[in-house]
Coordinates of C-alpha atoms in Angstrom, one line a residue:
X1 CA -15.5 -4.0 -16.5
X2 CA -14.6 -3.9 -13.2
X3 CA -14.1 -0.6 -11.6
X4 CA -11.6 -0.6 -8.6
X5 CA -11.2 1.0 -5.7
X6 CA -7.7 2.1 -4.0
X7 CA -8.7 3.9 0.3
X8 CA -5.9 5.9 1.7
X9 CA -4.8 8.0 4.1
X10 CA -4.8 11.3 2.1
X11 CA -7.3 10.4 -1.8
X12 CA -8.9 8.3 -2.9
X13 CA -8.0 6.7 -6.1
X14 CA -11.6 5.2 -8.0
X15 CA -10.6 3.1 -11.9
X16 CA -13.2 1.9 -14.3
X17 CA -10.8 -1.2 -15.4
X18 CA -10.7 -3.6 -18.3
X19 CA -8.9 -6.2 -19.2
X20 CA -6.1 -4.7 -16.5
X21 CA -6.1 -1.6 -18.4
X22 CA -7.1 1.6 -16.4
X23 CA -10.0 3.0 -18.3
X24 CA -10.6 5.9 -16.5
X25 CA -9.5 7.5 -13.6
X26 CA -10.2 9.8 -10.6
X27 CA -9.2 10.6 -7.7
X28 CA -10.7 13.2 -4.5
X29 CA -9.8 14.1 -0.5
X30 CA -9.9 11.0 1.4
X31 CA -11.9 11.3 4.9
X32 CA -11.8 14.3 7.3
X33 CA -10.4 13.3 10.2
X34 CA -13.6 14.1 12.4
X35 CA -16.3 12.7 10.2
X36 CA -18.1 10.1 11.4
X37 CA -18.7 6.3 10.3
X38 CA -21.7 7.8 8.6
X39 CA -20.6 10.6 6.7
X40 CA -17.4 8.5 5.4
X41 CA -19.9 6.1 3.5
X42 CA -22.4 8.2 2.4
X43 CA -19.4 9.9 1.0
X44 CA -17.5 7.1 -0.8
X45 CA -20.8 6.1 -1.4
X46 CA -20.8 9.5 -4.2
X47 CA -18.1 9.9 -6.0
X48 CA -18.3 6.4 -6.5
X49 CA -22.0 7.1 -7.6
X50 CA -20.2 10.4 -9.9
X51 CA -17.9 7.3 -11.6
X52 CA -20.1 4.0 -12.4
X53 CA -22.0 3.4 -15.3
X54 CA -24.0 0.5 -16.9
X55 CA -21.3 -1.1 -17.6
X56 CA -19.8 -1.8 -14.2
X57 CA -20.3 -5.8 -12.8
X58 CA -17.8 -5.7 -10.0
X59 CA -16.5 -3.2 -7.6
X60 CA -13.7 -4.2 -6.2
X61 CA -11.7 -1.9 -2.9
X62 CA -8.0 -2.3 -1.2
X63 CA -8.3 -0.3 2.6
X64 CA -5.2 0.1 4.1
X65 CA -7.0 -2.0 7.3
X66 CA -7.3 -5.7 8.7
X67 CA -10.0 -7.0 6.9
X68 CA -12.3 -10.6 6.3
X69 CA -12.5 -10.8 2.4
X70 CA -14.9 -13.6 2.9
X71 CA -17.8 -11.1 4.7
X72 CA -16.5 -7.6 3.7
X73 CA -16.5 -6.3 7.0
X74 CA -13.2 -4.0 7.7
X75 CA -11.6 -3.8 11.0
X76 CA -9.8 -0.2 12.7
X77 CA -8.8 0.8 9.6
X78 CA -5.3 3.2 9.9
X79 CA -5.7 6.5 9.7
X80 CA -9.4 6.2 9.1
X81 CA -10.8 7.0 13.2
X82 CA -14.7 6.4 12.6
X83 CA -13.6 2.8 10.4
X84 CA -13.3 0.1 13.5
X85 CA -15.6 -2.0 12.4
X86 CA -17.7 -1.5 8.8
X87 CA -19.4 -3.5 6.9
X88 CA -18.5 -2.0 3.8
X89 CA -19.6 -5.0 1.5
X90 CA -22.6 -5.3 2.7
X91 CA -22.7 -1.1 2.5
X92 CA -22.2 -0.9 -0.9
X93 CA -24.1 -4.3 -2.3
X94 CA -27.4 -2.6 -0.9
X95 CA -26.5 0.9 -2.2
X96 CA -25.4 -0.2 -6.0
X97 CA -26.7 -3.8 -6.3
X98 CA -23.4 -5.2 -8.1
X99 CA -21.1 -7.9 -7.1
X100 CA -18.7 -6.0 -3.9
X101 CA -15.0 -7.6 -3.3
X102 CA -13.0 -5.9 0.0
X103 CA -9.2 -6.6 0.6
X104 CA -7.0 -5.0 2.2
X105 CA -4.4 -2.4 0.3
X106 CA -1.2 -3.3 0.3
X107 CA -2.7 -6.6 -0.7
X108 CA -4.3 -4.8 -4.0
X109 CA -0.8 -3.6 -4.5
X110 CA 1.5 -7.2 -4.3
X111 CA -1.7 -7.9 -6.7
X112 CA -1.4 -5.4 -9.9
X113 CA 2.4 -5.6 -9.5
X114 CA 2.5 -9.0 -9.9
X115 CA 1.3 -8.5 -13.8
X116 CA 3.1 -5.7 -13.8
X117 CA 6.6 -7.1 -12.8
X118 CA 9.7 -7.1 -15.0
X119 CA 10.5 -10.6 -14.2
X120 CA 8.4 -12.9 -13.0
X121 CA 8.7 -13.8 -9.8
X122 CA 7.3 -17.1 -7.0
X123 CA 6.9 -15.3 -4.1
X124 CA 6.3 -11.3 -4.7
X125 CA 6.2 -8.8 -1.4
X126 CA 5.2 -5.5 -2.1
X127 CA 6.1 -2.6 1.0
X128 CA 4.1 0.0 0.0
X129 CA 5.1 3.0 1.4
X130 CA 2.6 6.4 2.2
X131 CA 1.2 7.8 5.7
X132 CA 2.2 4.0 6.9
X133 CA 3.3 1.0 5.7
X134 CA 1.7 -2.1 4.8
X135 CA 2.6 -5.1 3.0
X136 CA 1.1 -7.2 0.8
X137 CA 2.2 -11.3 -0.2
X138 CA 1.5 -12.6 -4.3
X139 CA 2.3 -16.8 -3.5
X140 CA 2.0 -18.6 -7.1
X141 CA -0.2 -15.7 -8.1
X142 CA -1.9 -15.5 -5.1
X143 CA -3.3 -13.4 -1.7
X144 CA -1.6 -14.6 0.9
X145 CA -3.2 -13.2 3.2
X146 CA -2.8 -15.4 6.3
X147 CA -5.9 -16.5 9.1
X148 CA -7.7 -12.8 9.6
X149 CA -5.9 -10.5 6.8
X150 CA -3.0 -10.1 8.7
X151 CA 0.0 -11.4 7.2
X152 CA 1.4 -8.5 5.8
X153 CA 1.2 -6.1 9.2
X154 CA 4.5 -6.3 10.2
X155 CA 5.0 -2.9 10.3
X156 CA 3.4 -2.3 13.7
X157 CA 5.6 -5.0 14.8
X158 CA 8.7 -2.8 17.3
X159 CA 11.6 -1.3 16.5
X160 CA 14.0 1.4 18.2
X161 CA 11.4 3.9 20.2
X162 CA 8.0 2.7 18.7
X163 CA 7.3 1.1 15.4
X164 CA 8.3 0.0 12.3
X165 CA 6.0 2.4 10.3
X166 CA 7.5 5.0 12.4
X167 CA 10.8 5.1 10.3
X168 CA 9.3 4.3 7.5
X169 CA 6.6 5.1 5.6
X170 CA 5.8 9.2 5.8
X171 CA 6.1 9.1 9.6
X172 CA 9.2 9.2 9.4
X173 CA 9.6 12.6 7.6
X174 CA 7.1 14.2 9.5
X175 CA 8.6 13.8 12.6
X176 CA 11.6 15.6 10.7
X177 CA 9.3 18.6 10.5
X178 CA 9.1 18.6 6.6
X179 CA 6.7 17.0 3.9
X180 CA 8.5 13.6 1.8
X181 CA 7.7 15.3 -1.7
X182 CA 9.8 19.1 0.2
X183 CA 12.8 16.5 1.4
X184 CA 13.7 14.9 -2.1
X185 CA 12.7 18.4 -4.0
X186 CA 15.1 19.2 -2.0
X187 CA 18.2 16.0 -1.8
X188 CA 17.5 16.3 -5.9
X189 CA 19.0 20.0 -6.3
X190 CA 22.2 18.2 -3.3
X191 CA 20.9 19.8 0.3
X192 CA 23.2 17.5 1.8
X193 CA 21.0 17.8 5.1
X194 CA 18.1 16.3 2.6
X195 CA 20.7 13.6 1.1
X196 CA 21.3 12.6 4.8
X197 CA 17.8 12.0 5.9
X198 CA 16.8 9.7 2.8
X199 CA 20.3 7.9 3.3
X200 CA 18.6 7.5 6.8
X201 CA 15.7 6.1 6.4
X202 CA 17.1 3.8 3.8
X203 CA 18.7 2.4 6.7
X204 CA 15.7 2.0 8.2
X205 CA 13.8 0.7 5.5
X206 CA 17.1 -2.0 5.0
X207 CA 16.4 -3.3 8.5
X208 CA 12.6 -4.1 8.0
X209 CA 13.3 -5.4 4.9
X210 CA 15.7 -8.7 6.5
X211 CA 12.1 -8.7 8.8
X212 CA 10.4 -9.0 5.2
X213 CA 13.1 -12.1 4.1
X214 CA 13.2 -13.4 7.2
X215 CA 9.6 -13.6 7.5
X216 CA 8.7 -14.6 3.3
X217 CA 11.7 -15.5 1.9
X218 CA 11.0 -13.5 -1.6
X219 CA 12.4 -13.6 -4.8
X220 CA 11.0 -9.9 -5.7
X221 CA 9.9 -6.8 -3.4
X222 CA 8.2 -3.8 -5.2
X223 CA 7.8 -0.6 -3.5
X224 CA 4.8 0.8 -3.5
X225 CA 3.3 4.4 -2.7
X226 CA 3.8 8.0 -3.1
X227 CA 7.6 8.1 -1.0
X228 CA 8.6 5.1 -4.2
X229 CA 9.5 7.8 -6.8
X230 CA 12.1 8.4 -4.5
X231 CA 13.4 5.2 -4.8
X232 CA 16.6 6.3 -6.0
X233 CA 17.4 8.7 -3.1
X234 CA 17.7 5.9 -0.8
X235 CA 18.0 2.5 -2.3
X236 CA 21.7 2.2 -2.7
X237 CA 22.1 2.6 1.9
X238 CA 19.1 0.7 2.3
X239 CA 20.9 -2.7 0.4
X240 CA 24.0 -1.9 2.4
X241 CA 22.0 -2.3 5.6
X242 CA 20.0 -5.3 4.3
X243 CA 23.5 -7.4 2.9
X244 CA 24.5 -6.3 6.3
X245 CA 21.9 -7.4 7.6
X246 CA 20.4 -10.3 6.1
X247 CA 22.8 -13.5 6.7
X248 CA 21.6 -15.1 3.3
X249 CA 23.9 -13.4 0.4
X250 CA 22.5 -16.3 -0.7
X251 CA 19.0 -15.2 -0.4
X252 CA 19.8 -11.9 -1.6
X253 CA 21.7 -12.5 -5.1
X254 CA 18.9 -12.9 -7.1
X255 CA 16.6 -11.3 -5.2
X256 CA 15.0 -8.6 -7.8
X257 CA 14.0 -4.8 -5.8
X258 CA 12.1 -2.0 -7.7
X259 CA 9.6 0.4 -7.2
X260 CA 6.5 1.1 -9.2
X261 CA 5.1 3.5 -8.0
X262 CA 2.3 4.3 -10.7
X263 CA -0.7 5.0 -8.2
X264 CA -3.0 2.4 -11.5
X265 CA -0.9 -0.7 -10.0
X266 CA -3.0 -0.5 -7.0
X267 CA -6.2 -0.4 -8.5
X268 CA -5.7 -2.9 -11.3
X269 CA -5.0 -5.5 -8.5
X270 CA -8.1 -4.6 -6.3
X271 CA -10.5 -4.3 -9.8
X272 CA -9.3 -8.5 -9.9
X273 CA -9.6 -9.0 -6.3
X274 CA -12.1 -11.9 -6.4

């Protein structure tokens, strides 16, 4: 049995995984923004202690950051101010005495999605739409992370007056003074302003996916994260923008794009880390 952990900007999920199935799961609030490194590590360790059972042989963790997967060091974690250089693998192995694997959270989501996607993919790109915009790439069943585990950090590319992440994540809605869940409910209820907001979000996301197509040429794109629950509200405008911008229609003909917002996907992927 493996303990899979998904560290997000607002929540941290823990799942006991056996044979790619989540046996049990616990979700807790993420670290306070003003917490010190020591406080965050102790908080994480204490939550692990609460769910850990003797049958656990390994721990796998997805972190919203650039990671050295060999040494298990986390660098400059997004939305965790105190995590500049964190020897996470070393800390947890010293406390729990089981092997620990650490990787980028979007890579973990992509690894889990590759096992669960409807149609097997040669190149799968997972885009997580949450507090930030993460990208994970799986090529023929293996994570493609680049030299420094940063191959998917295209949300940081310049876009309009900021970066893509400002327009393709929860930040887009927060900047409009609304929570994405509230916006989704209003759109479902027929609120025209909310519907227009998701249409605009889909346009930004379509532009982002054109970059994904240029960079990775996938045959499958999977959306994870909380905003993926609202896929039906932005998918039409997203496709319209993507097909308008991307100049190679033959590459889009066989492209499968689907939403997979279940948080278990990230836990299964984290547990599959080696």
